[in-house]
Short mmCIF file of C-alpha atoms in Angstrom, two decimals:
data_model
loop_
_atom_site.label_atom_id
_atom_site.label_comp_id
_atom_site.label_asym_id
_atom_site.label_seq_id
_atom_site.Cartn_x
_atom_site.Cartn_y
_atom_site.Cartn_z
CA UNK A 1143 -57.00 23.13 27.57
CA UNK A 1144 -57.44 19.56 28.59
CA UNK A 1145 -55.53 18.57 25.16
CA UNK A 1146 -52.93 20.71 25.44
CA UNK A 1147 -52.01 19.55 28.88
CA UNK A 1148 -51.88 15.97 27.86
CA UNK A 1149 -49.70 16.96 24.28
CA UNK A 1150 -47.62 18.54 26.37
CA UNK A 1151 -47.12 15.69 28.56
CA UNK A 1152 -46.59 13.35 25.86
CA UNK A 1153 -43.80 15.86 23.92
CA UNK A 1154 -42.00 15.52 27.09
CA UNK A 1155 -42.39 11.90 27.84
CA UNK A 1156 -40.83 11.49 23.82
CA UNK A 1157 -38.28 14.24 24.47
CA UNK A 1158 -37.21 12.02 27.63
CA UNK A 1159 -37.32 8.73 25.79
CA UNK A 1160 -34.81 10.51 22.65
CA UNK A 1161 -32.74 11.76 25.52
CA UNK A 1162 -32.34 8.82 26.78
CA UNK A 1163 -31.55 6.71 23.56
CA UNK A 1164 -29.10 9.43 22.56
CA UNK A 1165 -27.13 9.12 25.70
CA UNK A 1166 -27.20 5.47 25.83
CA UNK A 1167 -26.02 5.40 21.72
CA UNK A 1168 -23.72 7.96 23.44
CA UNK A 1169 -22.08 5.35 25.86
CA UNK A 1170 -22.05 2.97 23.50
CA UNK A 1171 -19.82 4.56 21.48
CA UNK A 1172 -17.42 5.91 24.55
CA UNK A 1173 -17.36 2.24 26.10
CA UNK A 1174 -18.11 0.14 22.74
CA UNK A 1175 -14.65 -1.35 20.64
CA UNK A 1176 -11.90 1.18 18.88
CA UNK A 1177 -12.49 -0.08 15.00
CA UNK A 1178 -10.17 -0.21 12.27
CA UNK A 1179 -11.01 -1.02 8.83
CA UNK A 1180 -9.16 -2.77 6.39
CA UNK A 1181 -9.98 -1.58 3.41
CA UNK A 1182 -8.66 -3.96 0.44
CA UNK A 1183 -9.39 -6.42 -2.67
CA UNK A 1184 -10.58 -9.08 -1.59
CA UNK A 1185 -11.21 -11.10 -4.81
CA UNK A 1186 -9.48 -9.47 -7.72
CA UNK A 1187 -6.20 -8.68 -9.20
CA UNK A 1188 -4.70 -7.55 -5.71
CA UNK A 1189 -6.01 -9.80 -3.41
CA UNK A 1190 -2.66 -12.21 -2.56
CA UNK A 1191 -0.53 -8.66 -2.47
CA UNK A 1192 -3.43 -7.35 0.37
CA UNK A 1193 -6.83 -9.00 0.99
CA UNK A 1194 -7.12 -10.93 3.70
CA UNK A 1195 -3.62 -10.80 4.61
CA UNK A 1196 -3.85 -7.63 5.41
CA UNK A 1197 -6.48 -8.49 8.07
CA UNK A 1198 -4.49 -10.92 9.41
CA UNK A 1199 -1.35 -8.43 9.76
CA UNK A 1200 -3.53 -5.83 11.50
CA UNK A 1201 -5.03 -8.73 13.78
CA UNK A 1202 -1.38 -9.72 14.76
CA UNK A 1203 -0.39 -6.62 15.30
CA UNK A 1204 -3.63 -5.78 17.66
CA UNK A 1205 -2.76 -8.95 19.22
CA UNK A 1206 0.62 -8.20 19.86
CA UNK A 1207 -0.95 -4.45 21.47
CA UNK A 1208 -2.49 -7.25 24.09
CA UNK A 1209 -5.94 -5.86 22.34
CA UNK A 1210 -7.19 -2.17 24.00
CA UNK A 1211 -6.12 0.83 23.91
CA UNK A 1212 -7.48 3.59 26.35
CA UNK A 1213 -9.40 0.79 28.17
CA UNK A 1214 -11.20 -0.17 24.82
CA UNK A 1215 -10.95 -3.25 22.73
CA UNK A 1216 -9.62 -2.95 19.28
CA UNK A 1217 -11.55 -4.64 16.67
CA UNK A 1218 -10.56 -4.91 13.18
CA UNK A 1219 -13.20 -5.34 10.11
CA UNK A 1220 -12.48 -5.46 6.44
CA UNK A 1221 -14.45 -4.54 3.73
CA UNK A 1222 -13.74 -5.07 -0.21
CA UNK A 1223 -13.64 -2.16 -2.61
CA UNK A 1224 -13.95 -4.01 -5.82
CA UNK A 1225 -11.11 -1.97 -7.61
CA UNK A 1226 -13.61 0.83 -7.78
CA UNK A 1227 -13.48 4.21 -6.58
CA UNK A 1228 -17.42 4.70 -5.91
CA UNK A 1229 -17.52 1.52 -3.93
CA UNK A 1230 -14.48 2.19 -1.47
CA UNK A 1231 -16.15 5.80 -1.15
CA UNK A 1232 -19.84 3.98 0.10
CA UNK A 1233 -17.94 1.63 2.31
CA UNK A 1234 -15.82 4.28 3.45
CA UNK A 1235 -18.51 6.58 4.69
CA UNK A 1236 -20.79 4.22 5.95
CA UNK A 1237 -17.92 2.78 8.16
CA UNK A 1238 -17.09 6.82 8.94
CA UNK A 1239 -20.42 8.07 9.36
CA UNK A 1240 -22.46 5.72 10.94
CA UNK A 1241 -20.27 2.35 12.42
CA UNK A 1242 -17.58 4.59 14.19
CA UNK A 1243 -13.92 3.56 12.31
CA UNK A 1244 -11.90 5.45 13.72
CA UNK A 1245 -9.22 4.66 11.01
CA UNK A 1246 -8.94 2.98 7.74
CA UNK A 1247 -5.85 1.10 6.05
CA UNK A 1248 -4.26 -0.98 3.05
CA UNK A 1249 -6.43 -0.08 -0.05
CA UNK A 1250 -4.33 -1.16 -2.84
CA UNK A 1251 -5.71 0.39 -5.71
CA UNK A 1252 -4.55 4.33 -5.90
CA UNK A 1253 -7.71 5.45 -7.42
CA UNK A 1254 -9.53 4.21 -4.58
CA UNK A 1255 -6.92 5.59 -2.34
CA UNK A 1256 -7.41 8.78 -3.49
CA UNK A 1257 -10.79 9.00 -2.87
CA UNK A 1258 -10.49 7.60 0.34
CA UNK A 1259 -7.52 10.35 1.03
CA UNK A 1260 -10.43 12.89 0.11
CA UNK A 1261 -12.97 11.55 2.22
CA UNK A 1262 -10.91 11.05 5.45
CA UNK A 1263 -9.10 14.42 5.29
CA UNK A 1264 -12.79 16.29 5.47
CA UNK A 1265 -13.80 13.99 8.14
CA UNK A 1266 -10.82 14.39 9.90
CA UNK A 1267 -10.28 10.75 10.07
CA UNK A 1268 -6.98 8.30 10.00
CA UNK A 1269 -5.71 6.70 6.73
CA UNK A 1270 -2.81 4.76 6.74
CA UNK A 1271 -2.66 3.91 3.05
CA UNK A 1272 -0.30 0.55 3.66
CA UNK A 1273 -1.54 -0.56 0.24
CA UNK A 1274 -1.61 2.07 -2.34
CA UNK A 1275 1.14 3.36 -4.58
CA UNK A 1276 0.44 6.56 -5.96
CA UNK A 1277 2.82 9.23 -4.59
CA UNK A 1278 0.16 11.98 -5.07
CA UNK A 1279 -1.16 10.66 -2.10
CA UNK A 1280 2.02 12.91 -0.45
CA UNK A 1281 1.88 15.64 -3.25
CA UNK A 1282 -0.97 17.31 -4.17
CA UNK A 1283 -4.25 15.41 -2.55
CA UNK A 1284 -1.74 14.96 0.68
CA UNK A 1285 -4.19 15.33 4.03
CA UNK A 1286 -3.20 15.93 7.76
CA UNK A 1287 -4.31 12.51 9.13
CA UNK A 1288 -3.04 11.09 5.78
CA UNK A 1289 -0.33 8.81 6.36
CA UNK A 1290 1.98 7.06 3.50
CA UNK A 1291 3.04 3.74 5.15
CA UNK A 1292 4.47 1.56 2.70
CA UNK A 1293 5.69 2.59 -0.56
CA UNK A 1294 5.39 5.03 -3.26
CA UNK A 1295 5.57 5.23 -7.10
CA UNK A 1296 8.42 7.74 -6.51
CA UNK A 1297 10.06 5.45 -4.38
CA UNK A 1298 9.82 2.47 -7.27
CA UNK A 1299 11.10 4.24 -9.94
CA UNK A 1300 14.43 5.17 -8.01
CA UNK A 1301 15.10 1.90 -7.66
CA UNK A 1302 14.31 -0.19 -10.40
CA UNK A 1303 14.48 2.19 -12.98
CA UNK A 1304 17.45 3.89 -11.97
CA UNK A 1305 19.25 0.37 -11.34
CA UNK A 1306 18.32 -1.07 -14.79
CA UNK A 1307 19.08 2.49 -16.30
CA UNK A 1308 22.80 2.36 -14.32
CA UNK A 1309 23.49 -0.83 -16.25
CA UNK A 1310 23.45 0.56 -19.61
CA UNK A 1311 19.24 0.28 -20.79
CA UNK A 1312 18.99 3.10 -22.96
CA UNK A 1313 15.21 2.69 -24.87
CA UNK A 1314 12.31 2.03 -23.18
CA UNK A 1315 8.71 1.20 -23.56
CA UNK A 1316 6.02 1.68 -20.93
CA UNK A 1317 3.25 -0.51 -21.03
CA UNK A 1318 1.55 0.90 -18.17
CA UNK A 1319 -2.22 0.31 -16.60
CA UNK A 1320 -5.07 2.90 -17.88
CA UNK A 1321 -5.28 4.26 -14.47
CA UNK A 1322 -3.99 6.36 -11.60
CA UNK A 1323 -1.37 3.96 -10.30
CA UNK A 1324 -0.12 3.62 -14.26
CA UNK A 1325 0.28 7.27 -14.78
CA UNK A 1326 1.83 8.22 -11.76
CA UNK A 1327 4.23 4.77 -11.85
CA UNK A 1328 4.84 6.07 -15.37
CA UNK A 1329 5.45 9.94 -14.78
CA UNK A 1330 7.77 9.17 -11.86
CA UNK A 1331 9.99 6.53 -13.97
CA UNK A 1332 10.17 8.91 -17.23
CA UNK A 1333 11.50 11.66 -15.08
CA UNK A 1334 14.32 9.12 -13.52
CA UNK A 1335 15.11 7.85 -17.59
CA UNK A 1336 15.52 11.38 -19.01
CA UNK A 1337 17.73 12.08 -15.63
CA UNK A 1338 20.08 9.12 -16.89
CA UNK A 1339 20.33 9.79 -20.29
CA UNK A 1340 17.57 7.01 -21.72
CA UNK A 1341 14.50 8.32 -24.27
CA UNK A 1342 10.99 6.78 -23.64
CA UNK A 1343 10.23 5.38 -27.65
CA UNK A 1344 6.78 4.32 -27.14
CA UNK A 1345 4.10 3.39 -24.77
CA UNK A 1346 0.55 2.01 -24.47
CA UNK A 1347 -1.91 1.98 -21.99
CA UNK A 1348 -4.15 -1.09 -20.96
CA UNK A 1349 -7.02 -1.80 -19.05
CA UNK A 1350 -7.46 -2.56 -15.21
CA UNK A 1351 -7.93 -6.30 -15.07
CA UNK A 1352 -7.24 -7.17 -18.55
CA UNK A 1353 -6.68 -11.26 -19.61
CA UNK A 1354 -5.45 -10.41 -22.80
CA UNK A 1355 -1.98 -8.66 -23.20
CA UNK A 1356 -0.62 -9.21 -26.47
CA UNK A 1357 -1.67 -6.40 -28.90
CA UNK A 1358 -0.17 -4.18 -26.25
CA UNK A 1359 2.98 -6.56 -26.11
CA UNK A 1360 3.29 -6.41 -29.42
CA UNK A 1361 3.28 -2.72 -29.98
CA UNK A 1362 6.44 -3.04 -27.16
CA UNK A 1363 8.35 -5.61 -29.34
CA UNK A 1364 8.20 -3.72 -32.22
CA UNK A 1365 9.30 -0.83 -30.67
CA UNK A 1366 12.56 -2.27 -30.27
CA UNK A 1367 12.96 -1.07 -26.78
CA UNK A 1368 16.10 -2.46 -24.84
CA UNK A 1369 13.62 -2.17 -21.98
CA UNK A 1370 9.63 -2.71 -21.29
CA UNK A 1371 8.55 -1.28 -18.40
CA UNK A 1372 5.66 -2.63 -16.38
CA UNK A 1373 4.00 -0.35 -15.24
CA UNK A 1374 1.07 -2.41 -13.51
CA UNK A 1375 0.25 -4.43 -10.42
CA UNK A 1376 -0.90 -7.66 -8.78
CA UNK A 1377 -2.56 -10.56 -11.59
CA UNK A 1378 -2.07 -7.71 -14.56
CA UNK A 1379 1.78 -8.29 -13.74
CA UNK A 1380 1.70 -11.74 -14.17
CA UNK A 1381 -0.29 -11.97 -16.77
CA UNK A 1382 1.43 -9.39 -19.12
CA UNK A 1383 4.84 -11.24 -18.06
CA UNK A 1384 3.33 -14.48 -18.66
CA UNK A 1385 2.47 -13.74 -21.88
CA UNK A 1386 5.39 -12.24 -22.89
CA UNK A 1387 7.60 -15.13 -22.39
CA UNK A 1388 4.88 -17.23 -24.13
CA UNK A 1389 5.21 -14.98 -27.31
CA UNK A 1390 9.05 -14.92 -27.18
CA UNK A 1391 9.89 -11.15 -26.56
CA UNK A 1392 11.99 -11.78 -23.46
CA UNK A 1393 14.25 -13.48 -25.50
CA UNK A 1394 15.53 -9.94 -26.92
CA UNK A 1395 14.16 -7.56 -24.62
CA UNK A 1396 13.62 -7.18 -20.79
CA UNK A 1397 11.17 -7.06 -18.69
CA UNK A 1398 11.27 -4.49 -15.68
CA UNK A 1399 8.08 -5.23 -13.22
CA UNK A 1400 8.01 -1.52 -11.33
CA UNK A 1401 6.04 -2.68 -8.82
CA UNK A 1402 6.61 -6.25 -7.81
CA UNK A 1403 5.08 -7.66 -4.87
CA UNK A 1404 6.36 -11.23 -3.62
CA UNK A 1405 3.16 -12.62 -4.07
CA UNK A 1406 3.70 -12.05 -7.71
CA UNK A 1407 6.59 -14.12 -8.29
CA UNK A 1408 5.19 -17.01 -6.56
CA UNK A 1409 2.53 -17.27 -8.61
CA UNK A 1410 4.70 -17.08 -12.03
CA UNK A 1411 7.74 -19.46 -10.16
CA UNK A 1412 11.44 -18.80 -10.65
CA UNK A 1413 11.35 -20.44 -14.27
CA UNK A 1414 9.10 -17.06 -15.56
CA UNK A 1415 10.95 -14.66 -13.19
CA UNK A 1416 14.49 -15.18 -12.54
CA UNK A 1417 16.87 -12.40 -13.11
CA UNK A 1418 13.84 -9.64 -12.55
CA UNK A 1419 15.33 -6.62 -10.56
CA UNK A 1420 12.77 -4.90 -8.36
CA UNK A 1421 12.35 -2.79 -5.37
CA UNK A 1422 10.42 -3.08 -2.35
CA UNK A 1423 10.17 -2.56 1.28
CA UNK A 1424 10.27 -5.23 2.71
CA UNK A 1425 11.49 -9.41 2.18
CA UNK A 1426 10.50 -11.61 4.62
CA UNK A 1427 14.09 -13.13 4.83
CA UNK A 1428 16.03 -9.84 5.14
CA UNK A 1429 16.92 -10.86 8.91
CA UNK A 1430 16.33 -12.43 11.73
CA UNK A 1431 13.73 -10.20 12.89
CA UNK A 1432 11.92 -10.32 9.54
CA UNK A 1433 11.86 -13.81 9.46
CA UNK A 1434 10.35 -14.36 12.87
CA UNK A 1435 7.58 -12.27 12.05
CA UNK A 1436 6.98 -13.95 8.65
CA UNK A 1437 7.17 -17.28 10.64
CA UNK A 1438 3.71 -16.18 13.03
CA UNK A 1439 2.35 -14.63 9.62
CA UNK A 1440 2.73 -17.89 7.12
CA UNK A 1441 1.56 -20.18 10.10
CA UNK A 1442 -1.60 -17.94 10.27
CA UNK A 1443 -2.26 -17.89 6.60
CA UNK A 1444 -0.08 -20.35 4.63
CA UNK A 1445 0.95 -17.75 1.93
CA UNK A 1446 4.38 -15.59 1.95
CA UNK A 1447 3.98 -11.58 3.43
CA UNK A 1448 3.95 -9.37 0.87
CA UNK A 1449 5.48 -5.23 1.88
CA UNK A 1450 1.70 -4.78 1.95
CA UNK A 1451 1.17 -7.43 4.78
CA UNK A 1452 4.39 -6.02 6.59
CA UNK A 1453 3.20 -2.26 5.93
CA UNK A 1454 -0.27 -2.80 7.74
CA UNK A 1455 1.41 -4.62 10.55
CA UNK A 1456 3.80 -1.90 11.14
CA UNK A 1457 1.08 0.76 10.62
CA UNK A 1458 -1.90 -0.39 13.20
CA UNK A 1459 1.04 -0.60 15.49
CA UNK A 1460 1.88 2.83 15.42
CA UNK A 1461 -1.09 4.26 15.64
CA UNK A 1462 -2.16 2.09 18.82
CA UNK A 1463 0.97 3.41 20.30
CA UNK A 1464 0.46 7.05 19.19
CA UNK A 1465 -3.40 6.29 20.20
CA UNK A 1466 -2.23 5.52 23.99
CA UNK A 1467 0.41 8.14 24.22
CA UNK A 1468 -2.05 10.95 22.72
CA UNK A 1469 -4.57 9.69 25.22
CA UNK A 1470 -7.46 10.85 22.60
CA UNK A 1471 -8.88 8.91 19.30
CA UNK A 1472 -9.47 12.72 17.99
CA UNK A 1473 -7.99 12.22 14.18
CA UNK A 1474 -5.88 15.15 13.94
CA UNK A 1475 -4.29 14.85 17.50
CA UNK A 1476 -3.49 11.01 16.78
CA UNK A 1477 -1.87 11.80 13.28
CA UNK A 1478 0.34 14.73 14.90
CA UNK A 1479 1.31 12.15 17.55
CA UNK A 1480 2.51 9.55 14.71
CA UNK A 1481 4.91 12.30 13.29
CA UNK A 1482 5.48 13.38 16.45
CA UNK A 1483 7.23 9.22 16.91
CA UNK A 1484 9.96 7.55 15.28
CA UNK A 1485 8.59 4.11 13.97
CA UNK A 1486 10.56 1.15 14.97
CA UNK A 1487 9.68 -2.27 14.46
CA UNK A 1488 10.85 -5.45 12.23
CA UNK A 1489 10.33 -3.83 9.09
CA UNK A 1490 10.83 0.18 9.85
CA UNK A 1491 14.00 1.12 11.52
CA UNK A 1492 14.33 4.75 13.02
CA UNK A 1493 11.12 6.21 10.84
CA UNK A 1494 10.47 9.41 10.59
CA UNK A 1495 6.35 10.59 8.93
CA UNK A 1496 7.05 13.95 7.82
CA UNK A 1497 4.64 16.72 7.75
CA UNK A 1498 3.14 16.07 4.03
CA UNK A 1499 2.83 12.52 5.50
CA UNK A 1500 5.33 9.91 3.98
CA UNK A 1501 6.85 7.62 6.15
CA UNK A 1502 10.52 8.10 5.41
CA UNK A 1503 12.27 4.22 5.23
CA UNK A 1504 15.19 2.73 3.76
CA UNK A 1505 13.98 0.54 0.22
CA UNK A 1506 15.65 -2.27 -1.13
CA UNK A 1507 16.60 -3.49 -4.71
CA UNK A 1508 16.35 -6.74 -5.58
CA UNK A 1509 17.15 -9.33 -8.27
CA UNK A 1510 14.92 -12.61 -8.42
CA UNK A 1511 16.78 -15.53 -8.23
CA UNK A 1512 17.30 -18.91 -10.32
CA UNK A 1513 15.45 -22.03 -9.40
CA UNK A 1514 18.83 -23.68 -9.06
CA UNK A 1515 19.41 -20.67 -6.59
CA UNK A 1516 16.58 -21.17 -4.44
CA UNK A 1517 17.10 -22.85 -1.57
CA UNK A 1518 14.39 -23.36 0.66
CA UNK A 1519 10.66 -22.26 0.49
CA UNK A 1520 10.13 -18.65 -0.29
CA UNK A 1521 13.92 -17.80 -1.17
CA UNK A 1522 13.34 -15.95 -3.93
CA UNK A 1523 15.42 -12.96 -3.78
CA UNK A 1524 18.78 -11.71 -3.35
CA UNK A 1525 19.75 -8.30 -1.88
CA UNK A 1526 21.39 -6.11 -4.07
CA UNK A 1527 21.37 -2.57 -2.76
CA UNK A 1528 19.72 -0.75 0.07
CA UNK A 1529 18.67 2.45 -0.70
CA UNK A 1530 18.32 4.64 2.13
CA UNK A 1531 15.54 6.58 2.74
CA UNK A 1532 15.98 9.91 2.11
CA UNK A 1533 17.51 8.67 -1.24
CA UNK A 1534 14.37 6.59 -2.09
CA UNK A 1535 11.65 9.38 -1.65
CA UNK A 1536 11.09 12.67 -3.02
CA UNK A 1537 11.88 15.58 -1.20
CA UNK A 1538 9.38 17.43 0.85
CA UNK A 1539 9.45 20.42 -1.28
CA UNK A 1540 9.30 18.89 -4.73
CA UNK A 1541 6.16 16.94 -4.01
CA UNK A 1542 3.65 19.97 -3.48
CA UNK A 1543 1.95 19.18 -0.66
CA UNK A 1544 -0.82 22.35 0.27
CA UNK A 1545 -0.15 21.26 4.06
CA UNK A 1546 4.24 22.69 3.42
CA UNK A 1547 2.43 26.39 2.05
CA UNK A 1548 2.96 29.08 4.65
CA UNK A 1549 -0.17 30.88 5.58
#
């Protein structure tokens, strides 16, 4: 009997002692910092177009939100996902699951995206994918706290493919990377070519991350395409138009990057890239505006804002705001609250996130301009078109978002 007393004594001294910890973990997490996660490359093919960058955007823009929300500090933490979906699904949970993100942003690699997408949507957590292309990410895998930002591969084709089709390029080759982001950036363009009256004669697929282009480049030049199409990102862009120019086949064909990031021309220089038409959303020296944010940005860093840098800005932003008007972090309530508000700031004007979650923006087209042209560090583009937003991305209805089905 004696025994019993004393076990029971002891269960209830340990069920104090749990019941304690649990409400002090508890507190913790009520009264400890709101965390964002910056999800990127951080060493690899995409790291000048995101990376750290991207921290330093979401920093500035925290900065800028004077740091709390609800009371709580905002803290921002990056991870790297290696350009590989299993990784950025670990970091993703652990970060989830166990060091309470409450959102996560940029991942520039669409394969990771999607998983990401997946992930988030069943935990009922924010992404704001400021760094990914694929425009399945509003289609088919699209989520209720999944949010858009940037860009999409939709968005690229109908301007740079549509512009370059407009001025007369009737064949075309795709040399296009050997995942997600290729396909889709591929799929999207073809549909825009057979639109304008253009035939696709060949294409090739090459790996993620690859140093050597030329038996691909050579199956494009003896296609005889008027046009090869990039369909590729970050250092596999440079390197395949590198290479090109070093075996001669710009000479007689073009070269159309479909997604370009500013970071990209640096690193080849106006020699390699002038004349280069591309589309993006956003140039650091669109406007005043524009340019004083780039100013804070390239003091911070010392390297030109990509869209990608600009997106994730523009993004943390918005959700702080939606954060403090929603008065809850609760996933779903916050991402109903960001549709809910128009986004304004230096890169977004009058914004709209639509229910299958694409932020709806004006794009611009671009042509890259001579080293005689250039005046001043960074002035590497010239404006050619805006193309408003409702232009730029596919329709609601087209993309087949599960979310637009009525019950």
């Amino acid at each position: 009997m004696k025994s019993s007393v004393m076990s029971g004594v002891k269960d209830s001294a340990i069920g104090a002692v749990l019941a304690s910890a649990i409400f002090a973990t508890s507190a913790i997490a009520q009264d400890g910092p709101v965390k964002l996660g910056i999800l990127t490359d951080m060493s690899s093919l995409y790291a000048d177009n995101g990376g750290q960058g991207s921290v330093v955007a979401a920093q500035m823009a925290v900065d800028d939100f004077k740091g709390k929300v609800l009371g709580r500090s905002v803290q921002i933490i990056a991870g790297d996902h290696q350009n590989k979906a299993d990784v950025g699904s670990v970091i993703t949970r652990r970060w989830l699951e166990n060091e309470g993100v409450e959102a996560i942003l940029d991942v520039p690699n669409s394969a990771v995206a999607l998983a990401v997408q997946g992930i988030t949507r069943d935990k009922k957590k924010l992404f704001l994918a400021t760094g990914a292309a694929t425009s399945r990410l509003t289609g088919d895998e699209c989520s209720m706290t999944g949010i858009h930002w940037t860009y999409d591969t939709y968005a690229l084709s109908q301007g740079t493919t549509k512009a370059i089709s407009r001025l007369g390029a009737k064949s075309w080759f795709f040399l296009s990377a050997d995942y997600s982001l290729g396909a889709q950036l591929e799929a999207d363009s073809r549909k825009v070519i057979d639109a304008t009256g253009g035939r696709v004669v060949g294409a090739v697929k090459h790996p993620i991350n690859t140093p050597d282009f030329s038996s691909f480049l050579l199956q494009a030049q003896s296609s005889r395409a008027e046009v090869i199409a990039l369909a590729d990102a970050g250092g596999d862009f440079i390197n395949a138009v590198k290479q090109a120019g070093e075996f001669g086949i710009t000479r007689e064909q073009k070269l159309a990057g479909l997604i370009v990031f500013i970071a990209d021309i640096h690193s080849l220089g106006l020699q390699s890239s002038q004349g280069l038409m591309l589309s993006s959303a956003f140039y650091w020296d669109l406007n005043d505006e524009t340019r004083a944010w780039a100013k804070r940005f390239i003091e911070k860093i010392q390297k030109v804002p990509t869209m990608i840098h600009a997106g994730t800005y523009g993004a943390v932003m918005h959700y702080l705001k939606a954060v403090e008007a929603a008065g809850t972090l609760d996933g779903p309530t916050v991402a109903a609250k960001m549709r809910e508000m128009p986004v304004n700031d230096f890169m977004t004007k009058n914004g709209r996130i639509r229910q299958d979650g694409r932020l709806v923006r004006d794009m611009y087209l671009f042509r890259v301009k001579s080293p005689e042209e250039s005046r001043y560090r960074f002035d590497y583009y010239q404006l050619l078109a805006t193309i408003p937003g409702e232009e730029a991305f596919k329709p609601m209805e087209e993309g087949g978002c599960p979310l637009l089905k009525k019950p």
